Amino acid sequence: MLGVAMAMSLLAATWFQVSFAGMPINVRTATSIIFLIVFTFHSPRLIFSPLTLIDCVVACLVVWHVMVDTYFGGSVFGTFAAAYGEWVLPYAAGRYAMLHQQALQQLSPWFVGVGSFLAVAACLEALLGLNLWETLFTAADNEVLRSMGTRFGFYRAIAATRHPLFLGTIFMLLIPWAISLIDSSSNHPNRRIAGIVGLISLLIGLIATVSRGPLLGLFCGGLFVLAIKHRIVRWTVLVLVLVGGILIAMRQDDMLQLVDISTKGEYRPKGWIVEFDGEARHYTGARNRLLILELYGPIVLRGGALGYGTENSSGFPPKNIPGLPKDPEVRELLGDIDNSYLNMGLRFGCVGIALLIVLLVSTVTSAIRMTRIAGTYFYPNGPSTLFAFAAVVVAYAVEIGTVFFHYDHRFFFLLTIGVIAGLQSQYMLARRGAF
């Protein structure tokens, strides 16, 4: 029930929310709260299932969140509640949903079915510019500035999220469920057909967002898994990365100009000349990512281990961060910090960035290590499913370098790493003979 409920919660728009004790609660958060409470009464013995390294890293993130924000004036209770809701709820929902031995097999059709529905809605939106949730219910709020124009002649779909990049990220994170459906179809040909159709639907839905970040992430994630499995690919990728890095460094302006062609006609002004750091700089949508790194990178380093806290670093541009440009137009233009690592650095300092990286690395390594036992402990699923989860976490690590660390996509990422931790804990329970 917990896993099915979390899959179904993806159908609710993320801007459907209420405020409770000053904290926004949307349908996904409310669903995780309700069904985790039900879970504690239904399966209390599984609450204290074996701990994993991923559990410990998430716990460290919560502790650090509370320490930093209370240091900057937040109340201990309010800060802990916010940290618990932000990090633990989605993670715990994914983790505890996987403690049943047949969880992967039983939940895959639900996540693929929901993802396919979102993909159909995204395709209609890309073609017609008509958002199903805004048409039937209420318009999306303005918490995130989204692209209203077209790219390559298509509208950029948001479906049930606030931004095309967020939607593309969710499609990307849903792909392992389609792989799982295919992987577990040895005696069920209909599951294989459904998995293939679902995988194609998710990829088409991702394309309907017309977002480059998730596609780049998937490419990198796929190469990573191929490099892990095949030595020749490993060395080929290494050479290509070195050569590509040299070429990009030598022809950076040409590469950026090529990328900027795809953003013509969107809301951001193109070809602006802005004064930045005492000199005139050419501004475009693609160059924005480099400018914010150049601007906010030193500010993050000056923030040291603690950073500036959640309250001070909130807003577009951040409310109370020292070192921002004096020109209000430039401050506004560079106010959207489309880099999740910088977002973590501003909120929780260098330690926050380090914890995020450790979380990503520990999740990938845990998934890869489980590929060796997947065919035995997760039958009828095999190693392909675990490799797929590892690939999308790598993809996410690449993609969040180009997008704000917003809860719309972060919630499902935390649920995904919870799934991997839950599978690891399920394996440990099976080894102990608990099942």
mmCIF file of C-alpha atoms in Angstrom, residues 65-404:
data_model
loop_
_atom_site.group_PDB
_atom_site.id
_atom_site.type_symbol
_atom_site.label_atom_id
_atom_site.label_comp_id
_atom_site.label_asym_id
_atom_site.label_seq_id
_atom_site.Cartn_x
_atom_site.Cartn_y
_atom_site.Cartn_z
ATOM 1 C CA HIS A 65 20.485 20.656 8.723
ATOM 2 C CA VAL A 66 19.267 21.096 12.304
ATOM 3 C CA MET A 67 22.664 22.262 13.579
ATOM 4 C CA VAL A 68 23.145 24.881 10.856
ATOM 5 C CA ASP A 69 19.644 26.344 10.897
ATOM 6 C CA THR A 70 19.470 26.504 14.710
ATOM 7 C CA TYR A 71 22.882 28.215 14.680
ATOM 8 C CA PHE A 72 21.373 30.889 12.437
ATOM 9 C CA GLY A 73 18.433 31.481 14.775
ATOM 10 C CA GLY A 74 15.860 28.782 13.986
ATOM 11 C CA SER A 75 13.956 27.005 16.751
ATOM 12 C CA VAL A 76 15.114 23.467 17.462
ATOM 13 C CA PHE A 77 11.651 21.907 17.160
ATOM 14 C CA GLY A 78 10.651 23.819 14.023
ATOM 15 C CA THR A 79 14.007 23.154 12.351
ATOM 16 C CA PHE A 80 13.894 19.443 13.174
ATOM 17 C CA ALA A 81 10.334 19.187 11.807
ATOM 18 C CA ALA A 82 11.400 20.932 8.594
ATOM 19 C CA ALA A 83 14.511 18.736 8.231
ATOM 20 C CA TYR A 84 12.514 15.575 8.922
ATOM 21 C CA GLY A 85 9.895 16.502 6.338
ATOM 22 C CA GLU A 86 12.489 17.514 3.774
ATOM 23 C CA TRP A 87 14.893 14.563 4.015
ATOM 24 C CA VAL A 88 13.380 11.691 5.996
ATOM 25 C CA LEU A 89 9.763 11.427 4.832
ATOM 26 C CA PRO A 90 10.399 10.766 1.114
ATOM 27 C CA TYR A 91 13.436 8.626 1.905
ATOM 28 C CA ALA A 92 11.584 6.522 4.495
ATOM 29 C CA ALA A 93 8.617 6.076 2.127
ATOM 30 C CA GLY A 94 10.889 4.555 -0.524
ATOM 31 C CA ARG A 95 12.887 2.519 1.985
ATOM 32 C CA TYR A 96 10.028 0.864 3.835
ATOM 33 C CA ALA A 97 8.069 0.239 0.636
ATOM 34 C CA MET A 98 10.841 -2.168 -0.434
ATOM 35 C CA LEU A 99 11.070 -4.412 2.629
ATOM 36 C CA HIS A 100 8.603 -6.910 1.161
ATOM 37 C CA GLN A 101 10.324 -9.679 -0.804
ATOM 38 C CA GLN A 102 8.230 -9.133 -3.936
ATOM 39 C CA ALA A 103 8.225 -5.332 -3.723
ATOM 40 C CA LEU A 104 10.114 -4.697 -6.972
ATOM 41 C CA GLN A 105 7.960 -7.121 -8.922
ATOM 42 C CA GLN A 106 4.662 -5.851 -7.511
ATOM 43 C CA LEU A 107 5.349 -2.111 -7.586
ATOM 44 C CA SER A 108 6.944 -1.830 -11.029
ATOM 45 C CA PRO A 109 3.602 -1.843 -12.939
ATOM 46 C CA TRP A 110 2.290 0.969 -10.717
ATOM 47 C CA PHE A 111 5.260 3.294 -11.192
ATOM 48 C CA VAL A 112 5.443 2.523 -14.928
ATOM 49 C CA GLY A 113 1.682 3.017 -15.332
ATOM 50 C CA VAL A 114 1.744 6.384 -13.572
ATOM 51 C CA GLY A 115 4.830 7.431 -15.518
ATOM 52 C CA SER A 116 3.179 6.467 -18.807
ATOM 53 C CA PHE A 117 0.110 8.548 -17.966
ATOM 54 C CA LEU A 118 2.326 11.538 -17.157
ATOM 55 C CA ALA A 119 4.164 10.974 -20.448
ATOM 56 C CA VAL A 120 0.916 11.077 -22.452
ATOM 57 C CA ALA A 121 -0.099 14.284 -20.660
ATOM 58 C CA ALA A 122 3.356 15.762 -21.325
ATOM 59 C CA CYS A 123 3.131 14.950 -25.050
ATOM 60 C CA LEU A 124 -0.272 16.625 -25.339
ATOM 61 C CA GLU A 125 1.094 19.660 -23.539
ATOM 62 C CA ALA A 126 4.167 19.819 -25.787
ATOM 63 C CA LEU A 127 1.977 19.742 -28.893
ATOM 64 C CA LEU A 128 -0.964 21.907 -27.775
ATOM 65 C CA GLY A 129 0.429 23.969 -24.901
ATOM 66 C CA LEU A 130 -2.440 22.689 -22.742
ATOM 67 C CA ASN A 131 -1.626 21.538 -19.221
ATOM 68 C CA LEU A 132 -4.109 18.933 -17.938
ATOM 69 C CA TRP A 133 -3.792 19.894 -14.256
ATOM 70 C CA GLU A 134 -4.126 23.629 -14.888
ATOM 71 C CA THR A 135 -7.139 23.013 -17.130
ATOM 72 C CA LEU A 136 -8.995 20.723 -14.728
ATOM 73 C CA PHE A 137 -7.959 22.224 -11.393
ATOM 74 C CA THR A 138 -5.934 25.394 -10.864
ATOM 75 C CA ALA A 139 -3.043 27.217 -12.488
ATOM 76 C CA ALA A 140 0.487 26.540 -11.296
ATOM 77 C CA ASP A 141 1.842 29.066 -8.815
ATOM 78 C CA ASN A 142 4.749 31.374 -9.598
ATOM 79 C CA GLU A 143 7.174 29.845 -7.082
ATOM 80 C CA VAL A 144 9.362 28.827 -10.021
ATOM 81 C CA LEU A 145 9.707 30.865 -13.207
ATOM 82 C CA ARG A 146 9.039 28.455 -16.053
ATOM 83 C CA SER A 147 9.560 28.651 -19.799
ATOM 84 C CA MET A 148 6.360 29.771 -21.533
ATOM 85 C CA GLY A 149 7.759 29.871 -25.057
ATOM 86 C CA THR A 150 8.666 27.050 -27.416
ATOM 87 C CA ARG A 151 11.888 25.199 -28.081
ATOM 88 C CA PHE A 152 12.366 23.452 -31.430
ATOM 89 C CA GLY A 153 8.733 24.336 -32.140
ATOM 90 C CA PHE A 154 7.316 22.504 -29.075
ATOM 91 C CA TYR A 155 5.946 23.789 -25.802
ATOM 92 C CA ARG A 156 7.971 22.640 -22.814
ATOM 93 C CA ALA A 157 5.730 20.330 -20.787
ATOM 94 C CA ILE A 158 5.520 20.552 -16.988
ATOM 95 C CA ALA A 159 2.560 18.152 -16.416
ATOM 96 C CA ALA A 160 2.209 17.819 -12.616
ATOM 97 C CA THR A 161 5.409 19.699 -11.706
ATOM 98 C CA ARG A 162 6.356 23.369 -11.699
ATOM 99 C CA HIS A 163 9.079 23.279 -14.362
ATOM 100 C CA PRO A 164 10.031 21.194 -17.433
ATOM 101 C CA LEU A 165 13.406 20.303 -15.917
ATOM 102 C CA PHE A 166 11.685 18.944 -12.807
ATOM 103 C CA LEU A 167 9.368 16.798 -14.914
ATOM 104 C CA GLY A 168 12.242 15.542 -17.066
ATOM 105 C CA THR A 169 14.115 14.564 -13.909
ATOM 106 C CA ILE A 170 11.151 12.533 -12.635
ATOM 107 C CA PHE A 171 10.832 10.710 -15.971
ATOM 108 C CA MET A 172 14.544 9.949 -15.745
ATOM 109 C CA LEU A 173 14.195 8.547 -12.211
ATOM 110 C CA LEU A 174 11.223 6.384 -13.250
ATOM 111 C CA ILE A 175 13.196 4.526 -15.932
ATOM 112 C CA PRO A 176 14.536 1.788 -13.564
ATOM 113 C CA TRP A 177 10.948 0.749 -12.841
ATOM 114 C CA ALA A 178 10.408 0.054 -16.546
ATOM 115 C CA ILE A 179 13.692 -1.875 -16.636
ATOM 116 C CA SER A 180 12.480 -3.797 -13.568
ATOM 117 C CA LEU A 181 9.254 -4.695 -15.352
ATOM 118 C CA ILE A 182 11.215 -6.033 -18.332
ATOM 119 C CA ASP A 183 13.781 -7.738 -16.111
ATOM 120 C CA SER A 184 11.152 -9.678 -14.150
ATOM 121 C CA SER A 185 9.251 -10.950 -17.190
ATOM 122 C CA SER A 186 10.951 -14.339 -17.709
ATOM 123 C CA ASN A 187 7.670 -16.239 -17.321
ATOM 124 C CA HIS A 188 5.336 -13.331 -18.098
ATOM 125 C CA PRO A 189 5.647 -12.024 -21.682
ATOM 126 C CA ASN A 190 2.947 -9.435 -21.035
ATOM 127 C CA ARG A 191 5.189 -7.808 -18.419
ATOM 128 C CA ARG A 192 7.973 -7.526 -20.984
ATOM 129 C CA ILE A 193 5.644 -5.848 -23.482
ATOM 130 C CA ALA A 194 4.329 -3.487 -20.778
ATOM 131 C CA GLY A 195 7.889 -2.702 -19.674
ATOM 132 C CA ILE A 196 9.073 -1.922 -23.199
ATOM 133 C CA VAL A 197 6.026 0.261 -23.887
ATOM 134 C CA GLY A 198 6.528 1.987 -20.535
ATOM 135 C CA LEU A 199 10.217 2.614 -21.196
ATOM 136 C CA ILE A 200 9.467 4.121 -24.607
ATOM 137 C CA SER A 201 6.692 6.242 -23.065
ATOM 138 C CA LEU A 202 9.019 7.586 -20.363
ATOM 139 C CA LEU A 203 11.688 8.489 -22.908
ATOM 140 C CA ILE A 204 9.130 10.225 -25.131
ATOM 141 C CA GLY A 205 7.752 12.049 -22.084
ATOM 142 C CA LEU A 206 11.260 13.184 -21.200
ATOM 143 C CA ILE A 207 11.756 14.470 -24.734
ATOM 144 C CA ALA A 208 8.415 16.326 -24.455
ATOM 145 C CA THR A 209 9.950 18.487 -21.704
ATOM 146 C CA VAL A 210 12.542 19.614 -24.283
ATOM 147 C CA SER A 211 15.118 19.705 -21.482
ATOM 148 C CA ARG A 212 18.784 19.043 -22.123
ATOM 149 C CA GLY A 213 19.890 18.306 -18.555
ATOM 150 C CA PRO A 214 18.059 14.965 -18.032
ATOM 151 C CA LEU A 215 19.117 13.717 -21.483
ATOM 152 C CA LEU A 216 22.738 14.605 -20.763
ATOM 153 C CA GLY A 217 22.431 12.918 -17.373
ATOM 154 C CA LEU A 218 20.989 9.731 -18.888
ATOM 155 C CA PHE A 219 23.787 9.638 -21.436
ATOM 156 C CA CYS A 220 26.395 9.925 -18.677
ATOM 157 C CA GLY A 221 24.602 7.385 -16.483
ATOM 158 C CA GLY A 222 24.423 4.880 -19.335
ATOM 159 C CA LEU A 223 28.112 5.348 -20.135
ATOM 160 C CA PHE A 224 28.970 4.872 -16.459
ATOM 161 C CA VAL A 225 27.190 1.516 -16.265
ATOM 162 C CA LEU A 226 28.708 0.336 -19.551
ATOM 163 C CA ALA A 227 32.135 1.357 -18.258
ATOM 164 C CA ILE A 228 31.548 -0.639 -15.064
ATOM 165 C CA LYS A 229 30.538 -3.737 -17.017
ATOM 166 C CA HIS A 230 33.026 -3.613 -19.918
ATOM 167 C CA ARG A 231 36.723 -2.741 -19.720
ATOM 168 C CA ILE A 232 36.961 -1.613 -23.350
ATOM 169 C CA VAL A 233 34.130 0.879 -22.787
ATOM 170 C CA ARG A 234 35.883 2.075 -19.623
ATOM 171 C CA TRP A 235 39.047 3.009 -21.480
ATOM 172 C CA THR A 236 37.142 4.420 -24.442
ATOM 173 C CA VAL A 237 35.085 6.685 -22.158
ATOM 174 C CA LEU A 238 38.236 7.844 -20.358
ATOM 175 C CA VAL A 239 39.877 8.827 -23.650
ATOM 176 C CA LEU A 240 36.713 10.533 -24.919
ATOM 177 C CA VAL A 241 36.356 12.508 -21.689
ATOM 178 C CA LEU A 242 39.965 13.707 -21.872
ATOM 179 C CA VAL A 243 39.741 14.643 -25.547
ATOM 180 C CA GLY A 244 36.301 16.221 -25.130
ATOM 181 C CA GLY A 245 37.471 18.237 -22.128
ATOM 182 C CA ILE A 246 40.414 19.608 -24.105
ATOM 183 C CA LEU A 247 38.243 20.496 -27.104
ATOM 184 C CA ILE A 248 35.621 22.215 -24.934
ATOM 185 C CA ALA A 249 38.314 24.200 -23.122
ATOM 186 C CA MET A 250 39.802 25.300 -26.453
ATOM 187 C CA ARG A 251 36.474 26.116 -28.173
ATOM 188 C CA GLN A 252 34.288 27.059 -25.209
ATOM 189 C CA ASP A 253 32.565 29.999 -26.909
ATOM 190 C CA ASP A 254 31.686 27.926 -29.981
ATOM 191 C CA MET A 255 30.219 25.156 -27.811
ATOM 192 C CA LEU A 256 28.142 27.614 -25.781
ATOM 193 C CA GLN A 257 26.884 29.286 -28.943
ATOM 194 C CA LEU A 258 25.808 25.889 -30.289
ATOM 195 C CA VAL A 259 23.888 25.136 -27.078
ATOM 196 C CA ASP A 260 22.263 28.589 -27.101
ATOM 197 C CA ILE A 261 20.690 27.971 -30.510
ATOM 198 C CA SER A 262 18.171 25.626 -28.872
ATOM 199 C CA THR A 263 16.935 28.243 -26.402
ATOM 200 C CA LYS A 264 15.959 30.903 -28.913
ATOM 201 C CA GLY A 265 12.546 32.384 -28.220
ATOM 202 C CA GLU A 266 12.292 31.585 -24.497
ATOM 203 C CA TYR A 267 11.665 34.060 -21.714
ATOM 204 C CA ARG A 268 15.338 34.812 -20.996
ATOM 205 C CA PRO A 269 16.737 37.704 -23.081
ATOM 206 C CA LYS A 270 19.470 36.554 -25.427
ATOM 207 C CA GLY A 271 22.668 38.268 -26.284
ATOM 208 C CA TRP A 272 22.652 40.674 -23.338
ATOM 209 C CA ILE A 273 25.831 42.395 -22.266
ATOM 210 C CA VAL A 274 25.995 42.601 -18.469
ATOM 211 C CA GLU A 275 28.606 44.107 -16.220
ATOM 212 C CA PHE A 276 29.912 41.374 -13.997
ATOM 213 C CA ASP A 277 32.945 41.535 -11.714
ATOM 214 C CA GLY A 278 33.996 44.855 -13.211
ATOM 215 C CA GLU A 279 33.875 43.791 -16.858
ATOM 216 C CA ALA A 280 31.311 43.451 -19.626
ATOM 217 C CA ARG A 281 30.156 39.865 -20.072
ATOM 218 C CA HIS A 282 28.051 38.250 -22.769
ATOM 219 C CA TYR A 283 24.884 36.737 -21.249
ATOM 220 C CA THR A 284 22.786 33.915 -22.687
ATOM 221 C CA GLY A 285 20.792 31.057 -21.218
ATOM 222 C CA ALA A 286 23.670 28.575 -21.439
ATOM 223 C CA ARG A 287 26.300 31.029 -20.179
ATOM 224 C CA ASN A 288 24.089 31.698 -17.174
ATOM 225 C CA ARG A 289 25.246 28.382 -15.634
ATOM 226 C CA LEU A 290 28.886 29.450 -15.873
ATOM 227 C CA LEU A 291 28.204 32.943 -14.548
ATOM 228 C CA ILE A 292 26.352 31.700 -11.461
ATOM 229 C CA LEU A 293 29.190 29.267 -10.770
ATOM 230 C CA GLU A 294 31.669 32.123 -11.074
ATOM 231 C CA LEU A 295 29.557 34.353 -8.830
ATOM 232 C CA TYR A 296 28.306 31.971 -6.145
ATOM 233 C CA GLY A 297 31.292 29.598 -6.003
ATOM 234 C CA PRO A 298 33.493 32.054 -4.039
ATOM 235 C CA ILE A 299 30.491 32.999 -1.866
ATOM 236 C CA VAL A 300 30.048 29.330 -0.945
ATOM 237 C CA LEU A 301 33.746 29.066 -0.056
ATOM 238 C CA ARG A 302 33.507 32.169 2.131
ATOM 239 C CA GLY A 303 30.552 30.561 3.910
ATOM 240 C CA GLY A 304 32.908 27.836 5.102
ATOM 241 C CA ALA A 305 31.674 24.659 6.735
ATOM 242 C CA LEU A 306 28.321 26.088 7.923
ATOM 243 C CA GLY A 307 27.176 28.131 4.929
ATOM 244 C CA TYR A 308 24.463 30.741 5.494
ATOM 245 C CA GLY A 309 21.452 28.692 6.599
ATOM 246 C CA THR A 310 18.117 28.042 4.905
ATOM 247 C CA GLU A 311 16.471 31.382 5.712
ATOM 248 C CA ASN A 312 19.383 33.555 4.570
ATOM 249 C CA SER A 313 19.902 31.639 1.327
ATOM 250 C CA SER A 314 16.238 31.465 0.296
ATOM 251 C CA GLY A 315 14.735 33.596 -2.444
ATOM 252 C CA PHE A 316 15.656 34.540 -6.015
ATOM 253 C CA PRO A 317 18.202 36.073 -5.568
ATOM 254 C CA PRO A 318 19.023 34.854 -2.032
ATOM 255 C CA LYS A 319 17.815 37.188 0.716
ATOM 256 C CA ASN A 320 20.844 37.736 2.880
ATOM 257 C CA ILE A 321 24.005 36.510 1.185
ATOM 258 C CA PRO A 322 27.084 38.761 1.149
ATOM 259 C CA GLY A 323 29.042 39.368 -2.046
ATOM 260 C CA LEU A 324 26.217 39.699 -4.596
ATOM 261 C CA PRO A 325 26.576 42.257 -7.437
ATOM 262 C CA LYS A 326 25.472 45.788 -6.560
ATOM 263 C CA ASP A 327 23.608 46.273 -9.849
ATOM 264 C CA PRO A 328 19.989 45.173 -9.093
ATOM 265 C CA GLU A 329 19.452 44.124 -12.717
ATOM 266 C CA VAL A 330 22.462 41.791 -12.628
ATOM 267 C CA ARG A 331 21.437 40.471 -9.203
ATOM 268 C CA GLU A 332 18.005 39.634 -10.591
ATOM 269 C CA LEU A 333 19.397 38.122 -13.791
ATOM 270 C CA LEU A 334 21.707 35.811 -11.825
ATOM 271 C CA GLY A 335 19.204 35.194 -9.042
ATOM 272 C CA ASP A 336 18.135 31.729 -10.219
ATOM 273 C CA ILE A 337 20.932 29.495 -8.952
ATOM 274 C CA ASP A 338 20.561 26.584 -11.381
ATOM 275 C CA ASN A 339 23.096 24.399 -9.620
ATOM 276 C CA SER A 340 22.030 22.111 -6.776
ATOM 277 C CA TYR A 341 25.553 21.815 -5.389
ATOM 278 C CA LEU A 342 25.717 25.587 -5.008
ATOM 279 C CA ASN A 343 22.261 25.538 -3.386
ATOM 280 C CA MET A 344 23.503 23.028 -0.803
ATOM 281 C CA GLY A 345 26.698 25.025 -0.283
ATOM 282 C CA LEU A 346 24.826 28.250 0.384
ATOM 283 C CA ARG A 347 22.431 26.555 2.836
ATOM 284 C CA PHE A 348 24.742 24.121 4.618
ATOM 285 C CA GLY A 349 28.269 25.062 3.616
ATOM 286 C CA CYS A 350 31.047 22.844 2.330
ATOM 287 C CA VAL A 351 29.944 20.087 4.711
ATOM 288 C CA GLY A 352 26.493 20.148 3.069
ATOM 289 C CA ILE A 353 28.016 19.692 -0.394
ATOM 290 C CA ALA A 354 30.229 16.891 0.909
ATOM 291 C CA LEU A 355 27.250 15.090 2.483
ATOM 292 C CA LEU A 356 25.270 15.345 -0.770
ATOM 293 C CA ILE A 357 28.176 13.889 -2.750
ATOM 294 C CA VAL A 358 28.656 11.086 -0.187
ATOM 295 C CA LEU A 359 24.919 10.335 -0.430
ATOM 296 C CA LEU A 360 25.142 10.044 -4.217
ATOM 297 C CA VAL A 361 28.311 7.940 -4.176
ATOM 298 C CA SER A 362 27.120 5.588 -1.407
ATOM 299 C CA THR A 363 23.824 5.028 -3.240
ATOM 300 C CA VAL A 364 25.524 4.189 -6.533
ATOM 301 C CA THR A 365 28.053 1.859 -4.918
ATOM 302 C CA SER A 366 25.324 0.119 -2.897
ATOM 303 C CA ALA A 367 23.256 -0.506 -6.038
ATOM 304 C CA ILE A 368 26.267 -1.846 -7.970
ATOM 305 C CA ARG A 369 27.344 -4.140 -5.118
ATOM 306 C CA MET A 370 23.860 -5.655 -5.002
ATOM 307 C CA THR A 371 23.969 -6.611 -8.687
ATOM 308 C CA ARG A 372 26.000 -9.688 -7.696
ATOM 309 C CA ILE A 373 23.216 -11.088 -5.519
ATOM 310 C CA ALA A 374 20.185 -9.640 -7.327
ATOM 311 C CA GLY A 375 19.306 -12.818 -9.235
ATOM 312 C CA THR A 376 19.149 -14.786 -5.977
ATOM 313 C CA TYR A 377 17.601 -12.403 -3.455
ATOM 314 C CA PHE A 378 15.415 -10.262 -5.741
ATOM 315 C CA TYR A 379 14.226 -12.948 -8.156
ATOM 316 C CA PRO A 380 12.613 -12.636 -10.692
ATOM 317 C CA ASN A 381 14.486 -9.328 -10.923
ATOM 318 C CA GLY A 382 18.167 -9.547 -11.778
ATOM 319 C CA PRO A 383 21.251 -7.321 -12.026
ATOM 320 C CA SER A 384 19.792 -5.171 -14.831
ATOM 321 C CA THR A 385 17.358 -3.517 -12.423
ATOM 322 C CA LEU A 386 20.101 -2.593 -9.956
ATOM 323 C CA PHE A 387 22.356 -1.314 -12.750
ATOM 324 C CA ALA A 388 19.442 0.842 -13.949
ATOM 325 C CA PHE A 389 19.015 2.367 -10.480
ATOM 326 C CA ALA A 390 22.760 3.052 -10.295
ATOM 327 C CA ALA A 391 22.657 4.672 -13.750
ATOM 328 C CA VAL A 392 19.845 7.095 -12.920
ATOM 329 C CA VAL A 393 21.514 8.156 -9.661
ATOM 330 C CA VAL A 394 24.657 8.967 -11.667
ATOM 331 C CA ALA A 395 22.419 10.750 -14.185
ATOM 332 C CA TYR A 396 20.838 12.731 -11.350
ATOM 333 C CA ALA A 397 24.270 13.682 -9.997
ATOM 334 C CA VAL A 398 25.148 15.132 -13.411
ATOM 335 C CA GLU A 399 21.763 16.733 -14.075
ATOM 336 C CA ILE A 400 21.485 18.629 -10.764
ATOM 337 C CA GLY A 401 24.560 20.601 -11.757
ATOM 338 C CA THR A 402 22.196 22.472 -14.097
ATOM 339 C CA VAL A 403 18.999 22.802 -12.045
ATOM 340 C CA PHE A 404 17.857 24.354 -8.767
#
